Coordinates of C-alpha atoms in Angstrom, one line a residue:
M994 CA 6.9 -6.2 24.5
N995 CA 5.6 -9.0 26.5
S996 CA 5.9 -12.5 24.9
S997 CA 2.3 -12.9 24.0
V998 CA 2.0 -9.6 22.2
S999 CA 5.3 -10.0 20.5
Q1000 CA 4.4 -13.5 19.3
G1001 CA 1.0 -12.3 18.0
V1002 CA 2.5 -9.4 16.2
L1003 CA 5.2 -11.5 14.6
Q1004 CA 2.8 -14.3 13.6
S1005 CA 0.4 -11.8 12.0
S1006 CA 3.3 -10.0 10.2
A1007 CA 4.8 -13.2 8.9
I1008 CA 1.5 -14.6 7.5
L1009 CA 0.5 -11.3 5.9
L1010 CA 4.0 -10.9 4.4
T1011 CA 3.9 -14.4 2.9
I1012 CA 0.5 -13.8 1.3
Q1013 CA 1.5 -10.4 0.0
L1014 CA 4.8 -11.6 -1.5
F1015 CA 3.0 -14.3 -3.5
Q1016 CA 0.3 -12.0 -4.7
K1017 CA 2.4 -8.9 -5.5
S1018 CA 5.2 -10.8 -7.2
L1019 CA 2.8 -12.0 -9.9
G1020 CA 1.4 -8.4 -10.1
F1021 CA 4.9 -7.0 -10.5
I1022 CA 5.9 -9.5 -13.2
S1023 CA 2.6 -8.8 -15.0
T1024 CA 3.2 -5.1 -14.9
L1025 CA 6.7 -5.4 -16.3
I1026 CA 5.5 -7.6 -19.2
L1027 CA 2.6 -5.2 -19.9
A1028 CA 4.9 -2.2 -19.9
R1029 CA 6.8 -3.8 -22.9
L1030 CA 3.6 -4.9 -24.8
L1031 CA 1.6 -1.7 -24.3
V1032 CA 2.4 2.0 -24.8
P1033 CA 1.9 4.9 -22.3
E1034 CA -1.4 5.9 -24.0
H1035 CA -2.9 2.5 -23.1
F1036 CA -1.7 2.9 -19.5
G1037 CA -3.2 6.4 -19.4
I1038 CA -6.7 5.1 -20.1
V1039 CA -6.2 2.2 -17.7
A1040 CA -5.0 4.7 -15.0
M1041 CA -8.1 6.9 -15.5
V1042 CA -10.4 3.9 -15.3
M1043 CA -8.8 2.6 -12.1
I1044 CA -8.9 6.1 -10.5
C1045 CA -12.6 6.5 -11.2
L1046 CA -13.3 3.0 -10.0
M1047 CA -11.3 3.6 -6.8
L1048 CA -13.3 6.8 -6.2
F1049 CA -16.7 5.1 -6.4
E1050 CA -15.4 2.0 -4.5
N1051 CA -14.3 4.3 -1.7
I1052 CA -17.7 5.9 -1.7
A1053 CA -19.3 2.5 -1.4
D1054 CA -16.9 1.0 1.1
A1055 CA -19.1 0.1 4.1
G1056 CA -16.1 -1.0 6.2
N1057 CA -17.4 -4.5 6.6
Q1058 CA -14.1 -6.1 7.6
H1059 CA -13.4 -3.5 10.3
Y1060 CA -16.9 -3.8 11.6
I1061 CA -16.9 -7.6 11.8
I1062 CA -13.4 -7.8 13.3
Q1063 CA -14.1 -5.4 16.1
K1064 CA -17.5 -6.9 17.0
Q1065 CA -17.3 -9.0 20.1
Q1066 CA -20.6 -11.0 19.7
L1067 CA -21.0 -12.1 16.1
D1068 CA -23.8 -14.1 14.5
D1069 CA -25.1 -14.9 11.0
E1070 CA -27.3 -11.8 10.9
D1071 CA -24.2 -9.6 11.1
L1072 CA -22.7 -11.4 8.1
H1073 CA -26.0 -11.3 6.1
T1074 CA -26.3 -7.5 6.8
A1075 CA -22.7 -6.9 5.9
W1076 CA -23.2 -8.7 2.6
S1077 CA -26.5 -7.0 1.8
L1078 CA -25.2 -3.5 2.6
E1079 CA -22.1 -4.1 0.4
L1080 CA -24.3 -5.3 -2.4
L1081 CA -26.6 -2.3 -2.2
T1082 CA -23.9 0.3 -2.1
K1083 CA -21.9 -1.3 -4.9
L1084 CA -24.9 -1.7 -7.2
L1085 CA -25.8 2.0 -6.6
M1086 CA -22.2 3.0 -7.6
F1087 CA -22.4 0.7 -10.7
C1088 CA -25.5 2.5 -11.9
L1089 CA -24.0 5.9 -11.1
I1090 CA -20.9 5.1 -13.2
L1091 CA -23.1 4.0 -16.2
L1092 CA -24.8 7.4 -16.0
L1093 CA -21.6 9.5 -15.5
A1094 CA -19.2 7.7 -17.8
P1095 CA -19.9 9.9 -20.9
L1096 CA -19.5 13.0 -18.8
L1097 CA -16.3 11.9 -17.2
A1098 CA -14.9 11.0 -20.7
S1099 CA -15.8 14.4 -22.0
F1100 CA -14.3 16.2 -18.9
F1101 CA -11.0 14.4 -19.2
S1102 CA -11.0 14.6 -23.0
M1103 CA -10.7 10.7 -23.3
P1104 CA -13.3 9.4 -25.7
E1105 CA -12.2 5.8 -25.0
L1106 CA -13.0 6.2 -21.4
T1107 CA -16.8 5.9 -21.8
S1108 CA -16.9 2.2 -22.9
A1109 CA -13.9 1.2 -20.9
L1110 CA -15.3 2.6 -17.6
M1111 CA -18.8 1.1 -18.3
I1112 CA -17.3 -2.4 -18.7
A1113 CA -14.8 -2.1 -15.9
S1114 CA -17.5 -1.0 -13.5
L1115 CA -18.9 -4.5 -13.5
V1116 CA -16.1 -5.2 -11.0
L1117 CA -18.1 -3.5 -8.3
P1118 CA -21.2 -5.7 -8.2
I1119 CA -19.0 -8.8 -8.8
K1120 CA -16.9 -8.0 -5.7
A1121 CA -20.0 -7.2 -3.7
L1122 CA -21.2 -10.8 -4.2
Q1123 CA -18.2 -12.3 -2.4
N1124 CA -19.0 -14.7 0.4
P1125 CA -19.0 -12.7 3.7
A1126 CA -17.4 -15.8 5.3
L1127 CA -14.1 -14.2 4.1
L1128 CA -14.7 -11.6 6.9
L1129 CA -14.8 -14.5 9.4
F1130 CA -11.5 -15.8 8.1
A1131 CA -9.9 -12.4 8.7
K1132 CA -11.4 -12.2 12.2
Q1133 CA -10.0 -15.7 13.1
L1134 CA -6.6 -14.9 11.5
N1135 CA -7.2 -17.9 9.2
Y1136 CA -5.4 -16.7 6.1
R1137 CA -4.5 -20.0 4.4
P1138 CA -7.8 -20.6 2.5
V1139 CA -7.8 -17.0 1.3
F1140 CA -4.1 -17.2 0.3
R1141 CA -4.8 -20.3 -1.9
L1142 CA -7.8 -18.6 -3.5
S1143 CA -5.8 -15.4 -4.1
L1144 CA -3.0 -17.4 -5.7
L1145 CA -5.5 -19.0 -8.1
Q1146 CA -7.1 -15.6 -8.8
K1147 CA -3.7 -14.0 -9.6
L1148 CA -2.7 -16.8 -11.9
L1149 CA -5.9 -16.7 -13.9
S1150 CA -5.7 -12.9 -14.2
F1151 CA -2.1 -13.0 -15.2
I1152 CA -2.6 -15.6 -17.9
V1153 CA -5.7 -13.7 -19.4
T1154 CA -4.2 -10.2 -19.2
V1155 CA -0.8 -11.0 -20.6
G1156 CA -2.2 -13.4 -23.2
L1157 CA -4.7 -10.8 -24.5
A1158 CA -2.1 -8.0 -24.4
Y1159 CA 0.2 -10.1 -26.6
L1160 CA -2.5 -10.8 -29.1
Y1161 CA -4.4 -7.5 -29.0
P1162 CA -2.3 -4.6 -27.5
S1163 CA -4.7 -2.0 -26.0
H1164 CA -6.2 -1.0 -22.7
W1165 CA -8.8 -3.8 -23.0
P1166 CA -6.6 -6.7 -21.8
V1167 CA -6.0 -5.0 -18.4
I1168 CA -9.8 -4.3 -18.0
I1169 CA -10.8 -7.9 -18.9
G1170 CA -8.1 -9.2 -16.6
A1171 CA -9.5 -7.2 -13.8
L1172 CA -13.0 -8.7 -14.4
V1173 CA -11.6 -12.2 -14.5
S1174 CA -9.7 -11.6 -11.3
A1175 CA -12.9 -10.3 -9.5
L1176 CA -15.1 -13.1 -10.9
S1177 CA -12.7 -15.9 -10.0
F1178 CA -12.3 -14.6 -6.5
T1179 CA -16.0 -14.3 -5.9
L1180 CA -16.8 -17.8 -7.2
G1181 CA -13.9 -19.2 -5.3
S1182 CA -15.1 -17.6 -2.0
Y1183 CA -18.2 -19.9 -2.1
A1184 CA -15.9 -22.9 -2.8
I1185 CA -13.8 -22.4 0.4
S1186 CA -16.8 -21.9 2.7
H1187 CA -20.2 -23.6 3.2
F1188 CA -21.7 -20.3 4.5
R1189 CA -24.4 -18.9 2.1
P1190 CA -25.5 -15.3 2.6
R1191 CA -29.1 -14.1 2.1
F1192 CA -30.4 -10.5 1.8
S1193 CA -31.1 -9.0 5.2
L1194 CA -30.8 -5.6 6.8
A1195 CA -31.6 -6.7 10.3
R1196 CA -28.4 -5.1 11.7
F1197 CA -28.3 -2.1 9.3
R1198 CA -28.5 0.6 12.0
Q1199 CA -25.6 -0.8 14.0
Q1200 CA -23.3 -1.3 11.1
W1201 CA -24.1 1.9 9.4
G1202 CA -23.4 3.8 12.6
F1203 CA -19.9 2.3 12.6
S1204 CA -19.2 2.4 8.9
K1205 CA -20.2 6.0 7.9
W1206 CA -17.1 7.5 9.5
L1207 CA -14.8 5.0 7.8
M1208 CA -16.4 5.8 4.5
L1209 CA -15.8 9.5 5.0
R1210 CA -12.2 9.0 6.0
G1211 CA -11.8 6.7 2.9
L1212 CA -12.9 9.5 0.7
I1213 CA -10.5 11.9 2.3
G1214 CA -7.7 9.4 1.9
F1215 CA -8.6 8.9 -1.8
A1216 CA -8.5 12.6 -2.4
R1217 CA -5.0 12.9 -0.8
Y1218 CA -3.7 9.8 -2.6
Q1219 CA -5.1 10.5 -6.1
A1220 CA -5.1 14.3 -6.2
D1221 CA -1.9 14.5 -8.3
N1222 CA -3.2 11.8 -10.7
L1223 CA -6.4 13.7 -11.3
I1224 CA -4.5 17.0 -11.9
V1225 CA -2.1 15.2 -14.3
S1226 CA -5.1 13.6 -16.2
K1227 CA -6.6 17.1 -16.7
R1228 CA -3.4 19.2 -17.5
F1229 CA -1.3 16.6 -19.4
S1230 CA -1.7 14.1 -22.2
T1231 CA -3.0 10.6 -21.8
A1232 CA 0.5 9.3 -22.4
D1233 CA 1.9 11.5 -19.6
L1234 CA -0.8 10.2 -17.3
G1235 CA 0.1 6.6 -18.2
G1236 CA 3.8 7.3 -17.5
Y1237 CA 3.2 9.2 -14.3
H1238 CA 0.7 6.7 -12.9
L1239 CA 2.7 3.6 -13.8
L1240 CA 6.0 4.9 -12.3
R1241 CA 4.2 6.0 -9.1
E1242 CA 2.4 2.7 -8.7
L1243 CA 5.6 0.7 -9.3
T1244 CA 7.4 2.8 -6.7
L1245 CA 4.7 2.1 -4.1
L1246 CA 4.6 -1.6 -4.9
P1247 CA 7.1 -2.6 -2.2
A1248 CA 5.2 -0.6 0.3
I1249 CA 1.8 -2.1 -0.5
A1250 CA 3.2 -5.6 -1.0
V1251 CA 5.5 -6.0 2.0
I1252 CA 6.2 -3.0 4.3
V1253 CA 2.7 -1.8 5.1
P1254 CA 1.3 -5.3 5.8
C1255 CA 4.2 -6.0 8.1
S1256 CA 3.9 -2.7 10.0
Q1257 CA 0.2 -2.9 10.6
P1258 CA 0.4 -5.5 13.4
L1259 CA 2.7 -3.2 15.3
Q1260 CA -0.5 -1.3 16.0
A1261 CA -1.4 -4.0 18.5
A1262 CA 2.0 -3.7 20.2
I1263 CA 1.5 0.1 20.6
A1264 CA -2.1 -0.3 21.8
D1265 CA -1.1 -2.9 24.4
Q1266 CA 0.7 -0.3 26.5
R1267 CA -1.3 2.9 25.7
D1268 CA -1.9 3.6 29.4
K1269 CA 1.8 3.3 30.3
A1270 CA 3.7 6.3 29.2
D1271 CA 7.2 4.9 29.2
L1272 CA 6.4 1.7 27.4
L1273 CA 4.2 3.5 24.9
S1274 CA 7.1 5.9 24.1
Y1275 CA 9.5 3.0 23.7
R1276 CA 7.3 0.9 21.5
T1277 CA 6.4 3.8 19.3
R1278 CA 10.1 4.7 18.8
M1279 CA 11.0 1.0 18.3
S1280 CA 8.3 0.5 15.6
L1281 CA 9.5 3.6 13.7
L1282 CA 13.1 2.5 13.9
L1283 CA 12.3 -1.0 12.6
L1284 CA 10.4 0.6 9.7
L1285 CA 13.2 3.1 8.8
L1286 CA 15.8 0.4 8.9
V1287 CA 14.2 -1.1 5.8
L1288 CA 13.0 2.1 4.1
I1289 CA 16.3 4.0 4.2
P1290 CA 18.2 1.7 1.8
I1291 CA 15.3 1.2 -0.6
T1292 CA 14.7 5.0 -0.9
T1293 CA 18.4 5.7 -1.4
F1294 CA 18.6 3.2 -4.2
L1295 CA 15.6 4.6 -6.0
L1296 CA 17.1 8.1 -5.7
A1297 CA 20.4 7.0 -6.9
Y1298 CA 19.5 5.1 -10.1
P1299 CA 16.0 6.2 -11.3
S1300 CA 16.6 6.2 -15.1
L1301 CA 18.6 3.0 -15.1
I1302 CA 15.9 1.2 -13.1
V1303 CA 13.0 2.4 -15.4
T1304 CA 14.8 1.7 -18.7
T1305 CA 16.0 -1.7 -17.6
L1306 CA 12.7 -2.9 -16.1
L1307 CA 10.1 -1.3 -18.4
G1308 CA 11.9 -0.7 -21.7
A1309 CA 13.2 2.1 -23.8
Q1310 CA 9.6 3.5 -24.5
W1311 CA 9.4 4.6 -20.8
S1312 CA 12.9 6.2 -20.6
E1313 CA 11.5 9.8 -20.8
Y1314 CA 9.6 9.1 -17.5
G1315 CA 12.6 7.6 -15.7
V1316 CA 13.4 10.8 -13.9
L1317 CA 10.0 10.6 -12.1
L1318 CA 11.3 7.7 -10.0
A1319 CA 13.5 9.9 -7.9
P1320 CA 10.7 12.2 -6.5
F1321 CA 8.5 9.2 -6.1
A1322 CA 11.1 7.7 -3.8
L1323 CA 10.1 10.5 -1.4
F1324 CA 6.5 9.5 -1.8
F1325 CA 7.4 5.8 -1.1
I1326 CA 9.2 6.4 2.2
T1327 CA 6.6 8.8 3.5
F1328 CA 3.7 6.6 2.4
C1329 CA 5.0 3.8 4.7
I1330 CA 5.8 6.1 7.6
F1331 CA 2.5 7.9 7.3
D1332 CA 0.6 4.5 7.5
L1333 CA 2.5 3.4 10.6
I1334 CA 1.9 6.8 12.3
S1335 CA -1.8 6.7 11.4
N1336 CA -2.0 3.2 13.0
A1337 CA -0.3 4.5 16.1
F1338 CA -2.9 7.3 16.5
L1339 CA -5.7 4.7 16.1
A1340 CA -4.0 2.5 18.7
I1341 CA -3.9 5.2 21.3
G1342 CA -7.4 6.3 20.6
K1343 CA -6.7 9.6 18.8
S1344 CA -8.9 8.8 15.8
R1345 CA -10.6 12.2 15.8
L1346 CA -7.3 14.1 15.8
L1347 CA -6.2 11.9 12.9
F1348 CA -9.4 12.5 11.0
W1349 CA -9.0 16.3 11.2
F1350 CA -5.4 16.1 10.3
D1351 CA -6.3 14.1 7.2
V1352 CA -8.9 16.8 6.2
V1353 CA -6.6 19.7 6.7
S1354 CA -3.5 18.1 5.1
T1355 CA -5.6 16.9 2.1
L1356 CA -7.0 20.4 1.4
V1357 CA -3.5 21.9 1.7
V1358 CA -2.0 19.3 -0.7
I1359 CA -4.7 19.8 -3.3
A1360 CA -4.5 23.6 -3.1
V1361 CA -0.7 23.7 -3.4
L1362 CA -0.8 21.3 -6.4
L1363 CA -3.4 23.4 -8.2
L1364 CA -1.7 26.7 -7.5
L1365 CA 2.0 25.9 -8.1
V1366 CA 2.1 23.2 -10.8
T1367 CA 2.8 24.7 -14.3
G1368 CA 3.7 22.7 -17.4
S1369 CA 6.3 20.2 -16.2
L1370 CA 5.5 16.6 -15.2
L1371 CA 8.7 16.4 -13.3
E1372 CA 7.8 19.5 -11.3
M1373 CA 4.5 17.9 -10.4
A1374 CA 6.3 14.7 -9.2
W1375 CA 8.8 16.7 -7.0
L1376 CA 6.1 18.9 -5.6
R1377 CA 4.0 15.9 -4.7
G1378 CA 7.0 14.2 -3.1
W1379 CA 8.0 17.1 -0.9
L1380 CA 4.4 17.7 0.1
S1381 CA 4.2 14.1 1.3
V1382 CA 7.4 14.7 3.3
L1383 CA 6.0 17.9 4.9
T1384 CA 2.7 16.3 5.8
T1385 CA 4.4 13.2 7.3
L1386 CA 6.7 15.3 9.4
A1387 CA 3.7 17.3 10.7
L1388 CA 1.9 14.1 11.7
L1389 CA 5.2 12.8 13.2
W1390 CA 5.4 15.9 15.3
L1391 CA 1.8 15.4 16.5
L1392 CA 2.6 11.8 17.4
Q1393 CA 5.6 13.1 19.4
Q1394 CA 3.2 15.4 21.4
A1395 CA 0.8 12.5 22.0
T1396 CA 3.3 9.7 23.0
R1397 CA 6.6 11.6 23.8
F1398 CA 8.5 8.9 21.9
N1399 CA 11.6 11.1 21.8
L1400 CA 12.0 12.2 18.2
L1401 CA 15.6 13.3 18.7
R1402 CA 16.6 9.9 19.9
L1403 CA 14.9 8.3 16.9
L1404 CA 16.8 10.6 14.6
W1405 CA 20.1 9.8 16.4
L1406 CA 19.4 6.0 16.1
C1407 CA 18.7 6.4 12.4
L1408 CA 21.8 8.4 11.7
P1409 CA 24.2 5.4 11.3
Y1410 CA 21.7 3.8 8.8
L1411 CA 21.8 6.9 6.7
L1412 CA 25.6 6.9 6.7
F1413 CA 25.5 3.2 5.8
A1414 CA 23.2 3.9 2.9
V1415 CA 25.5 6.7 1.6
L1416 CA 28.5 4.4 1.9
A1417 CA 26.7 1.6 0.1
Y1418 CA 25.8 4.0 -2.7
L1419 CA 29.5 5.1 -3.1
L1420 CA 30.6 1.5 -3.3
S1421 CA 28.0 0.6 -5.9
Q1422 CA 29.0 3.7 -7.9
A1423 CA 32.6 2.5 -7.8
T1424 CA 31.6 -0.9 -9.0
G1425 CA 29.6 0.6 -11.9
L1426 CA 32.8 2.3 -13.1
L1427 CA 34.6 -1.0 -13.2
V1428 CA 31.8 -2.9 -15.0
D1429 CA 31.1 -2.2 -18.6
A1430 CA 27.9 -4.2 -19.1
A1431 CA 24.4 -4.1 -20.5
P1432 CA 21.8 -2.1 -18.5
L1433 CA 20.4 -5.3 -16.9
W1434 CA 23.7 -6.5 -15.6
L1435 CA 24.7 -3.0 -14.6
L1436 CA 21.6 -2.6 -12.5
F1437 CA 22.1 -6.1 -11.0
S1438 CA 25.7 -5.3 -10.0
H1439 CA 24.6 -2.0 -8.5
A1440 CA 21.8 -3.6 -6.5
V1441 CA 24.0 -6.5 -5.2
V1442 CA 26.8 -4.2 -4.1
F1443 CA 24.5 -1.6 -2.6
F1444 CA 22.2 -3.9 -0.6
S1445 CA 24.9 -6.4 0.5
S1446 CA 27.2 -3.5 1.7
Y1447 CA 24.3 -1.9 3.6
S1448 CA 23.3 -5.2 5.2
L1449 CA 26.9 -6.0 6.1
C1450 CA 27.3 -2.6 7.7
C1451 CA 24.1 -3.0 9.7
L1452 CA 25.1 -6.4 10.9
L1453 CA 28.5 -5.3 12.0
Y1454 CA 27.1 -2.1 13.7
T1455 CA 24.5 -4.1 15.6
W1456 CA 27.0 -6.7 16.7
L1457 CA 29.3 -4.0 18.1
V1458 CA 26.8 -1.8 19.9
K1459 CA 23.6 -3.8 20.5
H1460 CA 24.3 -4.4 24.2
R1461 CA 24.7 -0.7 24.8
V1462 CA 21.5 0.3 22.8
P1463 CA 18.3 -1.4 24.0
E1464 CA 16.5 -0.7 20.7
L1465 CA 19.1 -2.5 18.7
E1466 CA 19.1 -5.5 21.0
H1467 CA 15.4 -5.8 20.8
Q1468 CA 15.5 -5.1 17.1
T1469 CA 17.7 -8.1 16.6
E1470 CA 15.4 -10.4 18.5
V1471 CA 12.4 -9.3 16.5
V1472 CA 14.1 -9.8 13.1
L1473 CA 15.3 -13.3 14.1
Q1474 CA 11.8 -14.3 15.3
L1475 CA 10.1 -12.9 12.2
S1476 CA 12.5 -14.8 10.0
Q1477 CA 11.7 -18.1 11.8
K1478 CA 8.0 -17.5 11.5
L1479 CA 8.3 -16.7 7.8
R1480 CA 10.0 -20.0 7.2
K1481 CA 7.4 -21.9 9.1
N1482 CA 4.5 -20.2 7.3
R1483 CA 6.1 -20.8 3.9
Q1484 CA 6.2 -24.5 4.6
A1485 CA 2.7 -24.6 6.0
L1486 CA 1.2 -22.7 3.0

C-alpha cells in the first residue's frame, strides 16, 4: 500500500473502532444486566419486535448516507431531498406496521406482539427526523461530534432500560429504552449542527435512481440474516426464540462492534489498485490474512467453552441455551469474512455479481432451513452455522476467480495461527484442571491463558519469520500504526 492510502485506511479504522468500542461496550453491559433481570420469554417478544422493525426499516432504507458520500457535487437541496425521502418512507412503514401488527401477532402466536410492535414502531419516524447534517459529517470523516452524541444517547438509553427492567421486569423496558435512544439522538443531531432541513423532493429522481438497488439488496441481506430467526419464531416457543436470538446477537457483537468497522476501510486499499493485477491480488490476500489473525482465536475460544461462557455471563436461567454458542461461533467468523469479501467485490466493481450471489445464496439458505430443520433448536443453530460456512467459501472462491489472490497461499499463511489457537486451547485446558474456582474465575483464567498464549506465539512467530514472508512484515507495520492511531484518537475524543 502506498503511504497515503495506508494512512487513510488506518485513520478511518482507528476512529471507527474507537467509536464502536464506546458504543458497544455499553450495549454489551446492558445486555448482560438485562439477561439477569428478564427471562427468555421477554427476550423472545423483544426479538420478534426487533426483527419486524428491521424488516420494515430495510424496506424504507433509501441509502441516504451512501448517496451523499459518493456524490461529488453536493448542495443543500441534496440534503433536503435525502431528509424528505427518508421521512416519507419511514412514515409509510410506520402506518403499515400499525395496520399489520395484529396480523403478525396472530401469525406468530404472540398476543403481546400487537401493542409492543405498535409502540416500538414510533422509532421509525423519530429516526427519520434526524438532522441530515449527520450525513455531511460522515462524508467529511468528522466523527467526533457524532461520537459524543452517541455516547450521550447510549448512556440515557442504558439508564432508562436497566432502571425500568429492575422495577418492572418485562419486554417494555427494552422497547422504551429504544424509543429514548432514538429520540435523544434525533434531538441531539440538531444541537450539534446549525443546518435545518426543509421538505423538498427537488433531487428525488437522482437519489431514487441510486437508492432503489440498495434497498433491494438490503431486503435480500435481511432475508439471509434473519431467516433462521423467523423460522425459530414460527416453529419453537417464545422462550426458545429469546434464547436463540440473544445468543446469536451476543456472538456477533464483537463482529459488529469492532471487526467489521475496522475491515471496511480496507475496501479503499483494494480499490486503489483494482487495475493492477499483482497489487490487487496481494492487497486482497493481505486484508483477509489480517482479518483471520483476529478471528481464529476468538472463534476457537467460543467453540471451546460455550456453556461456561453463557452460564457465567448471562446466568443459570440461560444454561440450557449455552450449547448454541458453539455453532454460532461458525456464524461469527463467516459473518466477518463475508462482509470483507463483499466489500472487496464492490471495490473492484463487481456489484452485479455480488447481487446475484446474494439472491441465489439467500434462496438456498432459506430452502435448506425449511426442508431440513426438525424439532431441535441446536440442530437449527448448527445447520445455520454450516450454511454460512458454505456460502462464505463459495463467495471466497468467486473472489479468487476475480482477483487471483492465491487462496492456497492464504491457507498456508493461516495454518500457523490455527496451530497456535489449538496450542492455546490445550494450555488453557491444562490450567483449568489446576484451578478449582467459581465459574467467573474459571472463565477468566481460561481466557487469560488462551489469549496470552496465542498472542505470545504470534509475536514469536512473526519475529522469527517476518523478513522471509512479506505479508507478515507488512502486517506488523499495519498493526503498529493502527495502535498508534488508536491512542491518538482516544486522547482527542
